[in-house]
């Protein structure tokens, strides 16, 4: 199976964790060692993993860096036939006295739009509320994002340290998102916290990110399957952060067998040192070189994407492959 030539999509990919090394070096005006951007094979935890975001975030503090970062990101993913991307980032991490939330979102949108025109990659922007930010900050970001809903922005996410900041603390943000008509995905269960996975279901999330802890509760798995909630799994990242230790512990097949709409995604292309081709190839090799499995994962991504128009587009692209 030629996965590299297969038209693909990625629903869970962070912009700051996926800036190219060349773009970072251009923007910072200096050479950067690869190990400063990409975790090693012996990464010990999510905390160590998150340290790799320091340099990329320095490149996203002005409009030029935001736009260039988004554009070069699209250029890079197009090389491996990723033809639809839902890229997520936290606007408030770039806001300061010289840069407003509106300017931040607009700059990323401009870069993505240029990339779409030059490389024929459809996109949606998922704005991230941060668990370590105040409710006031997150609600202010959401109000600006609402202005771009359908004009680049496609959804809301909640990201950050799950163990320190339980999802239940952010119910008001999701109530407001629902009032605004903004769909949402929520990082849930990456660090083993089942309560956050249950909370995401109760809040009406369309998808969750990672979702590893869901495997602890068969009844909740049934509820996810019945509700059609997508689970955005990111194998390489999940092993690097020690969310799981072995493929035998990885619940991808378990979730699929339960009827859950699982997709496979990159999470952070640069920090994890991965691509969509690599993620799908790993699944292909680990689960018996099953071509139907790969198409199931891709179709699940299409069915749970925030752009309803891509289903017909991808089915035409995959026809006859």
GROMACS .gro file of C-alpha atoms in nm:
model
  321
    1UNK     CA    1   0.000   0.000   0.000
    2UNK     CA    2   0.150   0.333  -0.109
    3UNK     CA    3   0.045   0.548   0.186
    4UNK     CA    4   0.267   0.840   0.085
    5UNK     CA    5   0.074   0.889  -0.241
    6UNK     CA    6  -0.264   0.844  -0.074
    7UNK     CA    7  -0.467   1.168  -0.031
    8UNK     CA    8  -0.472   1.227   0.346
    9UNK     CA    9  -0.612   1.454   0.614
   10UNK     CA   10  -0.501   1.547   0.966
   11UNK     CA   11  -0.747   1.661   1.232
   12UNK     CA   12  -0.512   1.707   1.529
   13UNK     CA   13  -0.202   1.912   1.451
   14UNK     CA   14  -0.060   2.205   1.650
   15UNK     CA   15   0.092   2.490   1.453
   16UNK     CA   16   0.359   2.581   1.708
   17UNK     CA   17   0.470   2.219   1.736
   18UNK     CA   18   0.486   2.183   1.357
   19UNK     CA   19   0.685   2.486   1.238
   20UNK     CA   20   0.963   2.383   1.004
   21UNK     CA   21   1.324   2.403   1.124
   22UNK     CA   22   1.410   2.626   0.828
   23UNK     CA   23   1.132   2.872   0.911
   24UNK     CA   24   1.237   2.887   1.276
   25UNK     CA   25   1.599   2.953   1.182
   26UNK     CA   26   1.501   3.225   0.934
   27UNK     CA   27   1.283   3.399   1.188
   28UNK     CA   28   1.529   3.375   1.477
   29UNK     CA   29   1.828   3.457   1.256
   30UNK     CA   30   2.039   3.171   1.386
   31UNK     CA   31   2.096   2.799   1.344
   32UNK     CA   32   1.895   2.576   1.574
   33UNK     CA   33   1.996   2.223   1.670
   34UNK     CA   34   1.742   1.957   1.576
   35UNK     CA   35   1.735   1.826   1.933
   36UNK     CA   36   1.614   2.168   2.050
   37UNK     CA   37   1.295   2.121   1.846
   38UNK     CA   38   1.231   1.745   1.841
   39UNK     CA   39   1.203   1.512   2.140
   40UNK     CA   40   1.446   1.226   2.176
   41UNK     CA   41   1.343   0.861   2.175
   42UNK     CA   42   1.388   0.849   2.552
   43UNK     CA   43   1.149   1.137   2.626
   44UNK     CA   44   1.024   1.072   2.978
   45UNK     CA   45   0.699   1.266   3.011
   46UNK     CA   46   0.450   1.519   2.873
   47UNK     CA   47   0.630   1.789   3.074
   48UNK     CA   48   0.960   1.716   2.895
   49UNK     CA   49   0.776   1.701   2.562
   50UNK     CA   50   0.626   2.047   2.613
   51UNK     CA   51   0.969   2.205   2.665
   52UNK     CA   52   1.025   2.177   2.288
   53UNK     CA   53   0.766   2.448   2.222
   54UNK     CA   54   0.975   2.733   2.363
   55UNK     CA   55   1.168   2.821   2.044
   56UNK     CA   56   0.874   2.784   1.801
   57UNK     CA   57   0.659   3.011   2.015
   58UNK     CA   58   0.923   3.282   1.986
   59UNK     CA   59   0.851   3.284   1.611
   60UNK     CA   60   0.480   3.347   1.663
   61UNK     CA   61   0.502   3.682   1.840
   62UNK     CA   62   0.450   3.907   1.536
   63UNK     CA   63   0.227   3.907   1.230
   64UNK     CA   64   0.510   3.816   0.993
   65UNK     CA   65   0.606   3.509   1.192
   66UNK     CA   66   0.246   3.395   1.233
   67UNK     CA   67   0.170   3.429   0.863
   68UNK     CA   68   0.498   3.276   0.747
   69UNK     CA   69   0.469   2.994   0.999
   70UNK     CA   70   0.121   2.905   0.874
   71UNK     CA   71   0.221   2.930   0.507
   72UNK     CA   72   0.535   2.714   0.536
   73UNK     CA   73   0.336   2.464   0.742
   74UNK     CA   74   0.092   2.418   0.453
   75UNK     CA   75   0.379   2.399   0.206
   76UNK     CA   76   0.534   2.116   0.409
   77UNK     CA   77   0.221   1.905   0.456
   78UNK     CA   78   0.134   1.932   0.086
   79UNK     CA   79   0.455   1.743   0.002
   80UNK     CA   80   0.304   1.422   0.143
   81UNK     CA   81  -0.044   1.474  -0.003
   82UNK     CA   82  -0.216   1.599   0.311
   83UNK     CA   83  -0.503   1.770   0.132
   84UNK     CA   84  -0.711   1.878   0.430
   85UNK     CA   85  -0.575   2.003   0.762
   86UNK     CA   86  -0.736   2.124   1.080
   87UNK     CA   87  -0.453   2.318   1.237
   88UNK     CA   88  -0.487   2.432   1.597
   89UNK     CA   89  -0.312   2.700   1.795
   90UNK     CA   90  -0.368   2.919   2.101
   91UNK     CA   91  -0.405   3.282   1.991
   92UNK     CA   92  -0.354   3.420   2.342
   93UNK     CA   93   0.001   3.281   2.351
   94UNK     CA   94   0.089   3.539   2.086
   95UNK     CA   95  -0.108   3.833   2.226
   96UNK     CA   96   0.087   4.118   2.389
   97UNK     CA   97   0.078   4.496   2.401
   98UNK     CA   98   0.176   4.525   2.032
   99UNK     CA   99  -0.039   4.242   1.897
  100UNK     CA  100  -0.413   4.193   1.947
  101UNK     CA  101  -0.605   3.867   1.935
  102UNK     CA  102  -0.771   3.981   1.612
  103UNK     CA  103  -0.431   4.047   1.451
  104UNK     CA  104  -0.304   3.706   1.561
  105UNK     CA  105  -0.598   3.513   1.416
  106UNK     CA  106  -0.594   3.722   1.098
  107UNK     CA  107  -0.222   3.662   1.041
  108UNK     CA  108  -0.258   3.283   1.073
  109UNK     CA  109  -0.565   3.291   0.851
  110UNK     CA  110  -0.375   3.486   0.585
  111UNK     CA  111  -0.089   3.238   0.588
  112UNK     CA  112  -0.323   2.940   0.566
  113UNK     CA  113  -0.521   3.104   0.287
  114UNK     CA  114  -0.207   3.171   0.083
  115UNK     CA  115  -0.104   2.811   0.139
  116UNK     CA  116  -0.444   2.690   0.025
  117UNK     CA  117  -0.414   2.886  -0.299
  118UNK     CA  118  -0.055   2.782  -0.372
  119UNK     CA  119  -0.068   2.417  -0.265
  120UNK     CA  120  -0.439   2.324  -0.297
  121UNK     CA  121  -0.477   2.226   0.068
  122UNK     CA  122  -0.816   2.289   0.230
  123UNK     CA  123  -0.799   2.393   0.593
  124UNK     CA  124  -0.980   2.482   0.910
  125UNK     CA  125  -0.833   2.665   1.210
  126UNK     CA  126  -0.912   2.534   1.558
  127UNK     CA  127  -0.850   2.801   1.823
  128UNK     CA  128  -0.731   2.669   2.158
  129UNK     CA  129  -0.842   2.797   2.494
  130UNK     CA  130  -0.567   2.721   2.746
  131UNK     CA  131  -0.621   2.550   3.079
  132UNK     CA  132  -0.366   2.776   3.252
  133UNK     CA  133  -0.533   3.095   3.123
  134UNK     CA  134  -0.806   3.280   3.310
  135UNK     CA  135  -1.168   3.243   3.207
  136UNK     CA  136  -1.159   3.611   3.110
  137UNK     CA  137  -0.870   3.549   2.870
  138UNK     CA  138  -1.031   3.243   2.714
  139UNK     CA  139  -1.369   3.410   2.670
  140UNK     CA  140  -1.208   3.717   2.514
  141UNK     CA  141  -1.028   3.492   2.265
  142UNK     CA  142  -1.350   3.306   2.188
  143UNK     CA  143  -1.534   3.629   2.109
  144UNK     CA  144  -1.269   3.729   1.856
  145UNK     CA  145  -1.263   3.380   1.707
  146UNK     CA  146  -1.638   3.395   1.657
  147UNK     CA  147  -1.582   3.677   1.407
  148UNK     CA  148  -1.384   3.434   1.188
  149UNK     CA  149  -1.616   3.134   1.219
  150UNK     CA  150  -1.667   3.007   0.864
  151UNK     CA  151  -1.394   3.245   0.747
  152UNK     CA  152  -1.100   3.024   0.843
  153UNK     CA  153  -1.189   2.930   1.200
  154UNK     CA  154  -1.383   2.604   1.227
  155UNK     CA  155  -1.384   2.507   1.597
  156UNK     CA  156  -1.264   2.554   1.955
  157UNK     CA  157  -1.032   2.332   2.157
  158UNK     CA  158  -0.917   2.321   2.519
  159UNK     CA  159  -0.547   2.243   2.559
  160UNK     CA  160  -0.290   2.239   2.837
  161UNK     CA  161  -0.210   2.036   3.147
  162UNK     CA  162  -0.509   1.809   3.208
  163UNK     CA  163  -0.385   1.679   3.541
  164UNK     CA  164  -0.352   2.026   3.693
  165UNK     CA  165  -0.662   2.183   3.535
  166UNK     CA  166  -0.968   1.952   3.510
  167UNK     CA  167  -1.206   2.014   3.220
  168UNK     CA  168  -1.499   2.075   3.458
  169UNK     CA  169  -1.347   2.415   3.542
  170UNK     CA  170  -1.413   2.533   3.185
  171UNK     CA  171  -1.783   2.461   3.144
  172UNK     CA  172  -1.867   2.829   3.096
  173UNK     CA  173  -1.637   2.849   2.795
  174UNK     CA  174  -1.813   2.561   2.622
  175UNK     CA  175  -2.157   2.697   2.711
  176UNK     CA  176  -2.052   3.022   2.544
  177UNK     CA  177  -1.915   2.834   2.242
  178UNK     CA  178  -2.246   2.653   2.207
  179UNK     CA  179  -2.429   2.985   2.227
  180UNK     CA  180  -2.206   3.123   1.952
  181UNK     CA  181  -2.259   2.812   1.737
  182UNK     CA  182  -1.892   2.715   1.753
  183UNK     CA  183  -1.830   2.336   1.755
  184UNK     CA  184  -1.554   2.203   1.977
  185UNK     CA  185  -1.306   1.928   2.041
  186UNK     CA  186  -1.138   1.887   2.381
  187UNK     CA  187  -0.801   1.741   2.477
  188UNK     CA  188  -0.919   1.459   2.702
  189UNK     CA  189  -0.767   1.151   2.859
  190UNK     CA  190  -0.412   1.200   2.734
  191UNK     CA  191  -0.269   1.171   3.084
  192UNK     CA  192  -0.498   0.895   3.209
  193UNK     CA  193  -0.774   1.116   3.350
  194UNK     CA  194  -1.107   0.943   3.282
  195UNK     CA  195  -1.308   1.224   3.445
  196UNK     CA  196  -1.202   1.461   3.166
  197UNK     CA  197  -1.317   1.212   2.902
  198UNK     CA  198  -1.655   1.181   3.072
  199UNK     CA  199  -1.681   1.559   3.109
  200UNK     CA  200  -1.614   1.606   2.736
  201UNK     CA  201  -1.901   1.371   2.655
  202UNK     CA  202  -2.134   1.554   2.896
  203UNK     CA  203  -2.035   1.888   2.744
  204UNK     CA  204  -2.129   1.766   2.398
  205UNK     CA  205  -1.783   1.765   2.239
  206UNK     CA  206  -1.784   1.665   1.872
  207UNK     CA  207  -1.440   1.507   1.918
  208UNK     CA  208  -1.172   1.458   2.180
  209UNK     CA  209  -0.796   1.471   2.146
  210UNK     CA  210  -0.597   1.156   2.235
  211UNK     CA  211  -0.862   0.990   2.454
  212UNK     CA  212  -0.636   0.714   2.589
  213UNK     CA  213  -0.814   0.701   2.928
  214UNK     CA  214  -1.144   0.615   2.757
  215UNK     CA  215  -1.029   0.251   2.747
  216UNK     CA  216  -1.088   0.229   3.124
  217UNK     CA  217  -1.468   0.253   3.089
  218UNK     CA  218  -1.650   0.018   2.846
  219UNK     CA  219  -1.986   0.186   2.912
  220UNK     CA  220  -1.845   0.528   2.829
  221UNK     CA  221  -1.693   0.378   2.514
  222UNK     CA  222  -2.045   0.270   2.413
  223UNK     CA  223  -2.171   0.622   2.480
  224UNK     CA  224  -1.899   0.768   2.257
  225UNK     CA  225  -1.982   0.525   1.981
  226UNK     CA  226  -2.354   0.598   2.005
  227UNK     CA  227  -2.297   0.974   2.001
  228UNK     CA  228  -2.055   0.951   1.707
  229UNK     CA  229  -1.786   1.140   1.895
  230UNK     CA  230  -1.453   1.130   1.713
  231UNK     CA  231  -1.133   1.034   1.893
  232UNK     CA  232  -0.823   1.199   1.749
  233UNK     CA  233  -0.541   0.956   1.826
  234UNK     CA  234  -0.174   1.052   1.780
  235UNK     CA  235   0.036   0.736   1.817
  236UNK     CA  236   0.391   0.874   1.801
  237UNK     CA  237   0.312   1.156   2.043
  238UNK     CA  238   0.126   0.921   2.278
  239UNK     CA  239   0.430   0.695   2.307
  240UNK     CA  240   0.669   0.988   2.348
  241UNK     CA  241   0.469   1.143   2.634
  242UNK     CA  242   0.431   0.799   2.797
  243UNK     CA  243   0.053   0.805   2.770
  244UNK     CA  244   0.110   0.440   2.674
  245UNK     CA  245   0.422   0.224   2.674
  246UNK     CA  246   0.356  -0.049   2.417
  247UNK     CA  247   0.140  -0.112   2.112
  248UNK     CA  248  -0.029  -0.389   2.312
  249UNK     CA  249  -0.155  -0.121   2.551
  250UNK     CA  250  -0.258   0.116   2.274
  251UNK     CA  251  -0.640   0.120   2.248
  252UNK     CA  252  -0.678   0.209   1.879
  253UNK     CA  253  -0.815  -0.129   1.777
  254UNK     CA  254  -1.017  -0.154   2.098
  255UNK     CA  255  -1.189   0.174   2.018
  256UNK     CA  256  -1.256   0.077   1.658
  257UNK     CA  257  -1.405  -0.256   1.765
  258UNK     CA  258  -1.636  -0.064   1.999
  259UNK     CA  259  -1.766   0.140   1.704
  260UNK     CA  260  -1.585   0.462   1.794
  261UNK     CA  261  -1.483   0.693   1.510
  262UNK     CA  262  -1.106   0.689   1.559
  263UNK     CA  263  -0.872   0.890   1.338
  264UNK     CA  264  -0.492   0.891   1.333
  265UNK     CA  265  -0.313   1.226   1.341
  266UNK     CA  266   0.031   1.383   1.392
  267UNK     CA  267  -0.020   1.613   1.696
  268UNK     CA  268   0.311   1.794   1.641
  269UNK     CA  269   0.504   1.724   1.324
  270UNK     CA  270   0.831   1.887   1.433
  271UNK     CA  271   0.826   1.819   1.807
  272UNK     CA  272   0.736   1.453   1.747
  273UNK     CA  273   0.945   1.424   1.430
  274UNK     CA  274   0.659   1.269   1.235
  275UNK     CA  275   0.429   1.299   0.934
  276UNK     CA  276   0.086   1.165   0.844
  277UNK     CA  277   0.253   0.911   0.618
  278UNK     CA  278   0.457   0.784   0.912
  279UNK     CA  279   0.160   0.771   1.148
  280UNK     CA  280  -0.055   0.572   0.906
  281UNK     CA  281   0.237   0.347   0.811
  282UNK     CA  282   0.295   0.259   1.177
  283UNK     CA  283  -0.070   0.162   1.216
  284UNK     CA  284  -0.053  -0.035   0.892
  285UNK     CA  285   0.252  -0.231   1.009
  286UNK     CA  286   0.132  -0.285   1.366
  287UNK     CA  287  -0.213  -0.414   1.271
  288UNK     CA  288  -0.127  -0.674   1.011
  289UNK     CA  289  -0.080  -0.456   0.700
  290UNK     CA  290  -0.455  -0.413   0.682
  291UNK     CA  291  -0.544  -0.174   0.398
  292UNK     CA  292  -0.907  -0.157   0.502
  293UNK     CA  293  -0.798  -0.036   0.847
  294UNK     CA  294  -0.619   0.259   0.689
  295UNK     CA  295  -0.925   0.355   0.484
  296UNK     CA  296  -1.145   0.317   0.795
  297UNK     CA  297  -0.921   0.559   0.986
  298UNK     CA  298  -0.924   0.806   0.698
  299UNK     CA  299  -1.300   0.782   0.650
  300UNK     CA  300  -1.352   0.832   1.023
  301UNK     CA  301  -1.146   1.150   0.993
  302UNK     CA  302  -1.358   1.269   0.701
  303UNK     CA  303  -1.681   1.192   0.886
  304UNK     CA  304  -1.575   1.376   1.202
  305UNK     CA  305  -1.405   1.673   1.033
  306UNK     CA  306  -1.553   2.017   1.090
  307UNK     CA  307  -1.581   2.077   0.714
  308UNK     CA  308  -1.881   1.874   0.587
  309UNK     CA  309  -1.787   1.932   0.223
  310UNK     CA  310  -1.472   1.721   0.231
  311UNK     CA  311  -1.650   1.384   0.253
  312UNK     CA  312  -1.754   1.385  -0.111
  313UNK     CA  313  -1.419   1.530  -0.217
  314UNK     CA  314  -1.214   1.256  -0.053
  315UNK     CA  315  -1.440   0.972  -0.159
  316UNK     CA  316  -1.379   1.080  -0.519
  317UNK     CA  317  -1.004   1.098  -0.459
  318UNK     CA  318  -0.994   0.750  -0.302
  319UNK     CA  319  -1.215   0.586  -0.561
  320UNK     CA  320  -1.025   0.321  -0.751
  321UNK     CA  321  -0.718   0.330  -0.523
   0.00000   0.00000   0.00000
